Tab-separated table of C-alpha atoms in Angstrom:
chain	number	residue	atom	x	y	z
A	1	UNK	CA	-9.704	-16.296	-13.538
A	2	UNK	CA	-9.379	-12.757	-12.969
A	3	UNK	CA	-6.777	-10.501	-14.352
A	4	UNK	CA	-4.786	-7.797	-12.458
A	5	UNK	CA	-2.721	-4.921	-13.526
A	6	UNK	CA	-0.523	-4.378	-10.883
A	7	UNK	CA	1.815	-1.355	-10.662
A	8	UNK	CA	5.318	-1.314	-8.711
A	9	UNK	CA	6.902	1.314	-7.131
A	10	UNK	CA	10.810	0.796	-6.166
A	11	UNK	CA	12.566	4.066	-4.443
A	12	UNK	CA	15.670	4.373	-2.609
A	13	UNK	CA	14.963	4.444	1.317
A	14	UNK	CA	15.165	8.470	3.191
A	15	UNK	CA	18.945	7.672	4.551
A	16	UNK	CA	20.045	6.104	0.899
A	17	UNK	CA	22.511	8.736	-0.798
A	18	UNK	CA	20.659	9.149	-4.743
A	19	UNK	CA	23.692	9.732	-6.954
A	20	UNK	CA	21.941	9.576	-9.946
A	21	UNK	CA	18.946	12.110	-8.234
A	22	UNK	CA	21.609	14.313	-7.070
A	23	UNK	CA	22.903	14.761	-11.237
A	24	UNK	CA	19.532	15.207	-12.098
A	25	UNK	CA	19.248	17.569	-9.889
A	26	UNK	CA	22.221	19.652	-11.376
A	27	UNK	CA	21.321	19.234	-14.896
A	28	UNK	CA	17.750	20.920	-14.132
A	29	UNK	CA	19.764	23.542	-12.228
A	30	UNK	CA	21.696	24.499	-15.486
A	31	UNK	CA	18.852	24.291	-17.440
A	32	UNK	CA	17.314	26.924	-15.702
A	33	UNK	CA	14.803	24.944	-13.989
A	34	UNK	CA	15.746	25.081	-10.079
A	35	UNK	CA	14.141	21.653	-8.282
A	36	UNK	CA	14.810	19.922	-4.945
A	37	UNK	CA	15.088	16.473	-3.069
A	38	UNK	CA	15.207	14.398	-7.172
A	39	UNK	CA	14.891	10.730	-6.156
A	40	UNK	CA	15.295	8.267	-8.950
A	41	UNK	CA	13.389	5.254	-8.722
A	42	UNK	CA	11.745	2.402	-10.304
A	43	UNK	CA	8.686	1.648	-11.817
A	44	UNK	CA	7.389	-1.596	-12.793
A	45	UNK	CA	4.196	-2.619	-14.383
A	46	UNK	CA	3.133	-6.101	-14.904
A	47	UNK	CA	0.101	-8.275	-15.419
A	48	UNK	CA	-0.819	-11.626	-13.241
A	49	UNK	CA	-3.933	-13.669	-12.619
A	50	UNK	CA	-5.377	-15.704	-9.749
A	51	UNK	CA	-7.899	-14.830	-6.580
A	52	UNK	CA	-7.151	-11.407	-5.296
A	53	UNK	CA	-6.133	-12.390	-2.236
A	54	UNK	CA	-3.801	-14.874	-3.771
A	55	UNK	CA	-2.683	-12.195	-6.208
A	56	UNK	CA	-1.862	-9.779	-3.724
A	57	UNK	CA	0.172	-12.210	-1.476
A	58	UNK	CA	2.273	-13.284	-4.151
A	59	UNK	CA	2.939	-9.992	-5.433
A	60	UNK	CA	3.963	-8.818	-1.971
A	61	UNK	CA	5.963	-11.390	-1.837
A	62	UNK	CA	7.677	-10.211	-5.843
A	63	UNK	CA	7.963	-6.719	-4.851
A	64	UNK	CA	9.769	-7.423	-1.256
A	65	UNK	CA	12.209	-10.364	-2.661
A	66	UNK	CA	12.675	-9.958	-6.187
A	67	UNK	CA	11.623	-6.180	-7.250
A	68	UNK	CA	12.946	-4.169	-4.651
A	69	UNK	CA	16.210	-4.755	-2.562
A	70	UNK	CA	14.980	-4.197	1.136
A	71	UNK	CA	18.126	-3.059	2.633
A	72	UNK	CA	17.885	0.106	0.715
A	73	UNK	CA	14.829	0.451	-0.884
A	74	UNK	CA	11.098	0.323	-0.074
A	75	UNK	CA	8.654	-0.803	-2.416
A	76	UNK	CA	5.063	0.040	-2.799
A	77	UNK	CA	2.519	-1.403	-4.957
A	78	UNK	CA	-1.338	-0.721	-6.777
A	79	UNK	CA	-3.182	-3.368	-7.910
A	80	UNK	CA	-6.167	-3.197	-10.081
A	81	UNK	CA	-8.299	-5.929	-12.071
A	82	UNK	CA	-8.524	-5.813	-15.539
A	83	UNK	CA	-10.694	-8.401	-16.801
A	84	UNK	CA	-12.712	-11.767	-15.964
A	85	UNK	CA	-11.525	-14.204	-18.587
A	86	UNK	CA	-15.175	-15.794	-19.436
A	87	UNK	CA	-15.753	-19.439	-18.413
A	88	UNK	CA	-12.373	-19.599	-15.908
B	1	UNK	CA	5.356	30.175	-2.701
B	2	UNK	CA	3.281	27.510	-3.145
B	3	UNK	CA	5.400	24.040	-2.779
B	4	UNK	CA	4.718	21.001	-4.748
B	5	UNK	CA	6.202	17.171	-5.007
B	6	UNK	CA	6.043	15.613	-8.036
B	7	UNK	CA	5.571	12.422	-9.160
B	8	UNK	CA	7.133	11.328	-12.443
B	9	UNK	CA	6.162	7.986	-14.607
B	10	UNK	CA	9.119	7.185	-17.292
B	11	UNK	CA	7.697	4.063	-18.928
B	12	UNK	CA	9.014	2.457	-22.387
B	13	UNK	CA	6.580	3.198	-25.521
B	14	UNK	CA	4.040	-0.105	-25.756
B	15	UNK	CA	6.445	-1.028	-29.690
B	16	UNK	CA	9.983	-0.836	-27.558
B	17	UNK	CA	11.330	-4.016	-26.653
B	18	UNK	CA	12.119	-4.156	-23.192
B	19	UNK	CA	15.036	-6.324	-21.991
B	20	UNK	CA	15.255	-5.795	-18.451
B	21	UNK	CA	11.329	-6.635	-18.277
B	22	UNK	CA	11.798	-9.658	-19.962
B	23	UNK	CA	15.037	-10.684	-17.734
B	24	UNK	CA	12.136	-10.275	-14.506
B	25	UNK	CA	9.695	-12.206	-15.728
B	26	UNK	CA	11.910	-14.561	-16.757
B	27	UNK	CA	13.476	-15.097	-13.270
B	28	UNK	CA	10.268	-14.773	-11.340
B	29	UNK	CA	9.808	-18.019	-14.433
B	30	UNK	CA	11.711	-19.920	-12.342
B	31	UNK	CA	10.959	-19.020	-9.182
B	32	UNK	CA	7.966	-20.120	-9.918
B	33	UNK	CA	5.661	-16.788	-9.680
B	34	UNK	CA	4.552	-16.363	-12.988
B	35	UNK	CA	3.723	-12.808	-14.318
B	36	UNK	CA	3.040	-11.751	-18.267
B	37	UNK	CA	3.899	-8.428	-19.524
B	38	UNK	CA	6.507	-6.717	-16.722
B	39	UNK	CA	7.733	-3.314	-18.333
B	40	UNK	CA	10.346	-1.286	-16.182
B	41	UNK	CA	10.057	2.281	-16.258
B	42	UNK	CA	11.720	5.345	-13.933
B	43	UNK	CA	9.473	6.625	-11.157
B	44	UNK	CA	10.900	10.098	-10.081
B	45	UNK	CA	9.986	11.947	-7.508
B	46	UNK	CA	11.110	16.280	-6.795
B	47	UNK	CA	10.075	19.182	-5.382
B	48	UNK	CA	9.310	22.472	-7.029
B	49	UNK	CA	7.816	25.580	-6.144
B	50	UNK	CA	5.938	28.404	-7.912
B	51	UNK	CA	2.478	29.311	-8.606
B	52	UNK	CA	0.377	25.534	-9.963
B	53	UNK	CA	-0.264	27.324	-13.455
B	54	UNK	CA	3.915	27.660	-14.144
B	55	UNK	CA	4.854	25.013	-11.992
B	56	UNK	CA	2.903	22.538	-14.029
B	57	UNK	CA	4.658	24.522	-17.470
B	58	UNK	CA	7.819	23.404	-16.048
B	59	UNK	CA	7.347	20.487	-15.021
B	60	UNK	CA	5.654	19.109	-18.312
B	61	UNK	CA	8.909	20.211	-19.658
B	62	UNK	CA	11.586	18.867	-17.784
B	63	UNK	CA	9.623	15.381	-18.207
B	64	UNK	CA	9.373	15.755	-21.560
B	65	UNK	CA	12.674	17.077	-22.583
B	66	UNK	CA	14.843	15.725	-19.638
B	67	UNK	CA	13.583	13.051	-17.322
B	68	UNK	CA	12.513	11.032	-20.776
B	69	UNK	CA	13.661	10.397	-23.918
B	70	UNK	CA	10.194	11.163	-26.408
B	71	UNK	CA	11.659	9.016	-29.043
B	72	UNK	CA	11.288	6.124	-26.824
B	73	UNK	CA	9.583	6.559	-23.925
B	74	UNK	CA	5.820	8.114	-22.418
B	75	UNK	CA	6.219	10.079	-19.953
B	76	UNK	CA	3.268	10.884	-17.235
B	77	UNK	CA	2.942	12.881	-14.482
B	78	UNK	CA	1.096	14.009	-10.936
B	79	UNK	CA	0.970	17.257	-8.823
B	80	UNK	CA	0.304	17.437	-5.328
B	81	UNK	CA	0.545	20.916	-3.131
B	82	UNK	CA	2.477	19.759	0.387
B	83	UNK	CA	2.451	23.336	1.727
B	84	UNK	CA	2.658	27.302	1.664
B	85	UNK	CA	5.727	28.783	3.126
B	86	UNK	CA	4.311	31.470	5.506
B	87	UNK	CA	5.175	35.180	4.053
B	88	UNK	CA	5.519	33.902	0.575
C-alpha cells in the first residue's frame, strides 16, 4: 500500500488577533532585528497509507476537524508519497 | 527596499519525544483515522525587508537564536520577494 508523508499547515485566519505573533514581534524589535505582520502557527507532519485519493480525503477531513479549529484558523496541507511497501 | 515574507519551519529534533504528537495520533486512534508518526512543530510566517544577501543573514538568525530553541529543535526556512517599494 503506498505510503504518504503528508505535511500540515495550521495558521490563525487574517481577522484573528496573534498575541503570541504580536510578542514575537517585540522581542525581534529589541533585538535589533525590525520585522512585520509575525503570525504563529502550526505545523504538523505525519505519515499515513492507503490509495491517494483515499489518503487525501481522509486527511482533509484530519486537517479541517481535528488539526485545525475552523472558526479561526485555516489549514493547508502537502502530501507526498514515500514508499510502495513491496507485495501490498 | 526589497520586501520579503518568510516562511519559518520549527520542528522537534527526530531523538525528542513529542507529547502533543502522540496525544493526535492517539485521538485520531479513536476516531478511527489512523496516522503513524505525527510531530507538531511552529510554522511562522513575517515580513522583512532589506537587500536578499542581509535579509537572509537575519533571518537565519532570528530562527536560529529566537524562533527555535537549537538544543531541541531544527529549524528550516523559505524566502520569497512579494514586492519593491517604488523609490526605494
Amino acid at each position: 500500500m503506498p505510503q504518504y508523508h503528508a505535511k500540515v499547515f495550521v495558521t490563525l485566519k487574517p481577522s484573528i488577533l496573534d498575541p503570541q505573533g504580536r510578542t514575537v514581534e517585540r522581542a525581534l524589535a529589541h533585538l535589533g532585528q525590525p520585522v512585520s505582520g509575525v503570525r504563529v502557527g502550526k505545523y504538523i507532519e505525519l505519515q499515513l497509507s492507503g490509495e491517494r485519493h483515499e489518503v487525501e480525503t481522509r486527511l482533509q477531513d484530519m486537517a479541517v476537524n481535528v488539526l485545525s479549529n475552523p472558526v479561526m484558523e485555516d489549514v493547508r496541507w502537502e502530501l507526498e508519497e514515500t514508499r510502495e511497501v513491496a507485495g501490498a
